XYZ file of C-alpha atoms in Angstrom:
197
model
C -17.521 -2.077 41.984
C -17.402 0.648 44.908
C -17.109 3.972 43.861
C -14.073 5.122 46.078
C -12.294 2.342 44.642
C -13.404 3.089 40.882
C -12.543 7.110 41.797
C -8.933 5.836 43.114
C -7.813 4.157 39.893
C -9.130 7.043 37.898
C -6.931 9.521 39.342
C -3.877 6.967 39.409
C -4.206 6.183 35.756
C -4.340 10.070 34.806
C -1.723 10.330 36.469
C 0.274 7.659 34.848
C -1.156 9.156 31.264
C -0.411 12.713 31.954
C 3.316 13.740 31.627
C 3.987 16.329 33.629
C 7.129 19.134 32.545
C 9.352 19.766 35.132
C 9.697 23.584 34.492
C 5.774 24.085 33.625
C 5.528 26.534 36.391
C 7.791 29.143 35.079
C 6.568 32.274 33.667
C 5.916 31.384 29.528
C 7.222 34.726 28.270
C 4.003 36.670 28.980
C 2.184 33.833 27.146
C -0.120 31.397 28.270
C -0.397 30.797 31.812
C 1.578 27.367 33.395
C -0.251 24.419 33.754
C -0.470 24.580 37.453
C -2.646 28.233 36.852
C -5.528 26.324 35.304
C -8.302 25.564 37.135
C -11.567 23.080 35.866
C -14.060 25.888 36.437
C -12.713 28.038 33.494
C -11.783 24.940 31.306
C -14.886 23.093 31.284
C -16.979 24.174 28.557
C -20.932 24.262 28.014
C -20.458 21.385 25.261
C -18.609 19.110 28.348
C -21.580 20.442 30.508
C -23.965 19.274 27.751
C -22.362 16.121 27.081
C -22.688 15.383 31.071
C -26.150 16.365 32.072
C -26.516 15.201 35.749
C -22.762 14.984 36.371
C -20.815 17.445 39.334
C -17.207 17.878 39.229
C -14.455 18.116 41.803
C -11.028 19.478 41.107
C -7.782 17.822 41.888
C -4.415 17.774 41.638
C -1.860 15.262 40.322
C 1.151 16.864 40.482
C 2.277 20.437 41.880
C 2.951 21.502 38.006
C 0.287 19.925 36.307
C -2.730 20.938 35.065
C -6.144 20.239 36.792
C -7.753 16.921 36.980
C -11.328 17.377 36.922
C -13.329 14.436 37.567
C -16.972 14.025 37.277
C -19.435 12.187 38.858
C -23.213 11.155 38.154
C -26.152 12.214 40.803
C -28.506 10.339 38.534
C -29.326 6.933 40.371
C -29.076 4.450 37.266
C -25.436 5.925 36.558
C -24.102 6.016 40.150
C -21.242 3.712 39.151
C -19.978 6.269 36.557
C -16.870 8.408 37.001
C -15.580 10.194 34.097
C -12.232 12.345 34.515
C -10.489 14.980 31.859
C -6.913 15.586 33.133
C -5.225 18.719 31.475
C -1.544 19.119 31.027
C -0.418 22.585 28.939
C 2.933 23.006 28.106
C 5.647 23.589 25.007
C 7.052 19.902 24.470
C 10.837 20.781 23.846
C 12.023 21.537 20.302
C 11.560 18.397 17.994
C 9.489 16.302 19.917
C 7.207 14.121 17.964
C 3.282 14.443 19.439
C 2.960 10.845 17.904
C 5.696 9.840 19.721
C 4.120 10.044 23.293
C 1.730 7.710 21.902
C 4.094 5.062 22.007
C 3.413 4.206 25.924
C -0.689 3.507 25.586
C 0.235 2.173 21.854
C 2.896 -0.707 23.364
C -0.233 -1.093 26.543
C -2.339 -2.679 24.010
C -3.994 0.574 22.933
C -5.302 1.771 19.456
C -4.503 5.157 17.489
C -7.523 6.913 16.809
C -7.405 8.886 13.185
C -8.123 12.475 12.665
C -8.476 13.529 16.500
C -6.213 16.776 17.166
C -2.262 15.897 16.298
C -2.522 12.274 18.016
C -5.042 10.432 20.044
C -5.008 6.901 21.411
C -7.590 4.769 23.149
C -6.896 2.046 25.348
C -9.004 -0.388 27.995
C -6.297 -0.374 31.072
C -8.978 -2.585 33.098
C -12.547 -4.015 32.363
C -14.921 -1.459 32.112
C -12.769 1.382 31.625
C -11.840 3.508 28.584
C -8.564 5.639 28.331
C -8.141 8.312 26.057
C -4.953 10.282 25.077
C -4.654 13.181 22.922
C -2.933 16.095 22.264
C -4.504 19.260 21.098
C -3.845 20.859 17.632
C -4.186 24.671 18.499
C -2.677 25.058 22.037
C -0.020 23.044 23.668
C -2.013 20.566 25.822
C -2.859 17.200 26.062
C -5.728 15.641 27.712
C -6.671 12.418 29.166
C -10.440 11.050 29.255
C -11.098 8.335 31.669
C -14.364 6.730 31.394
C -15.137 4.311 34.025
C -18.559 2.615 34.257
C -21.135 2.482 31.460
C -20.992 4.060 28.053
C -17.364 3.958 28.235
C -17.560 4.476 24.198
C -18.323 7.850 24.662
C -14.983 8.407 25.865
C -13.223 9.226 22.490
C -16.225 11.181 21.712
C -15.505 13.519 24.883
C -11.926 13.770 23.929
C -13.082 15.366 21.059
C -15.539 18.331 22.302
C -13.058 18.866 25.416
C -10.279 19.631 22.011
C -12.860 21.439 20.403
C -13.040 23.676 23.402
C -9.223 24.568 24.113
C -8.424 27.708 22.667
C -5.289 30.232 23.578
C -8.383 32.596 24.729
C -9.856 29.982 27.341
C -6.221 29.033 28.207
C -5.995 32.710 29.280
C -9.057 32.651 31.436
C -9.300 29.518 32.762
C -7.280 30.558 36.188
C -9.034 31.668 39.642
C -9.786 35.199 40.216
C -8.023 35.991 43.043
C -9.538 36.338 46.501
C -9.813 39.228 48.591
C -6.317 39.969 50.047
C -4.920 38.675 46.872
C -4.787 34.958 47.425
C -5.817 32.526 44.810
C -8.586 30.222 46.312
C -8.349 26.467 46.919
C -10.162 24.191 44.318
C -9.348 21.257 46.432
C -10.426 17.806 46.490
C -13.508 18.857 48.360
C -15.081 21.769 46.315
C -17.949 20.551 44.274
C -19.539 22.506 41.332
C -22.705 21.385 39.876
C -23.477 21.369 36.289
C -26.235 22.727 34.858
């Protein structure tokens, strides 16, 4: 499987998984920042580092509102063919809206609840060789999306799990760019890399 074609499908199925609020850019009362504030460098925690020894990220964007989507990639030669993405998207679901409801979508694609991960989680295998996972966390208004594509694809729910572990309202509230000199907020574009320890 090439890689840029692996990498393509990634980003199109986190895209597809994360649902984006219209509004999520306006101010949340002096709260938590919008989604589109967020950037992968203050989100990712040691325990993702840990749990991806060998792995660089690269931050992108799938929608002008959205969170980041922060995709990882292995420099080790055995696991070349791995990409692994976490796609964030942090903001109040309107009044009464079920968590377990936005399941529904992956649950109808042929996916499978997973028990006792944040309010709801589902996995799902959109094509061979790839592992979706969908969950929303307990303590913060996100929802995440793990993408596994390559080998040790099982791990995905796994990662789902320490990236939930790891969203708190205090890393919410520093996980946006300091801003540059002059005041302008830098670009984590497609093409800046950070390396993980």
């Amino acid at each position: 499987m090439r890689v840029g074609w692996g990498a393509g499908v990634v980003l199109a199925l986190s895209l597809g998984a994360c649902r984006c609020s219209q509004d999520a850019g306006a101010p949340d009362a002096g709260m938590l920042p919008p989604p589109s504030a967020l950037a992968c460098e203050g989100l990712i925690t040691p325990e993702i580092r840990d749990a991806l020894p060998g792995f660089t990220f690269k931050e992108e964007r799938t929608c002008p509102t959205c969170g980041p989507l922060c995709t990882f990639r292995s420099a080790e030669q055995e696991q070349k063919e791995v990409t692994v993405s976490i796609a964030y998207d942090c903001h109040q679901l309107p009044d009464g809206q079920d968590v377990r409801g936005l399941l529904a979508p992956t649950l109808r694609a042929g996916g499978m609840e997973i028990p006792a991960l944040g309010k709801a989680a589902a996995r799902r295998e959109p094509v061979p060789g790839m592992m979706q996972v969908v969950a929303w966390d307990d303590d913060t208004p996100c929802g995440v999306v793990i993408t596994w594509l390559g080998k040790n694809r099982d791990r995905a729910p796994e990662l789902a799990r320490t990236t939930l572990f790891g969203l708190t309202r205090e890393r919410l509230m520093q996980a946006t760019p300091l801003p540059a000199i002059g005041g302008s907020t830098p670009d984590a574009g497609p093409d800046s890399d950070a390396g993980l320890p």
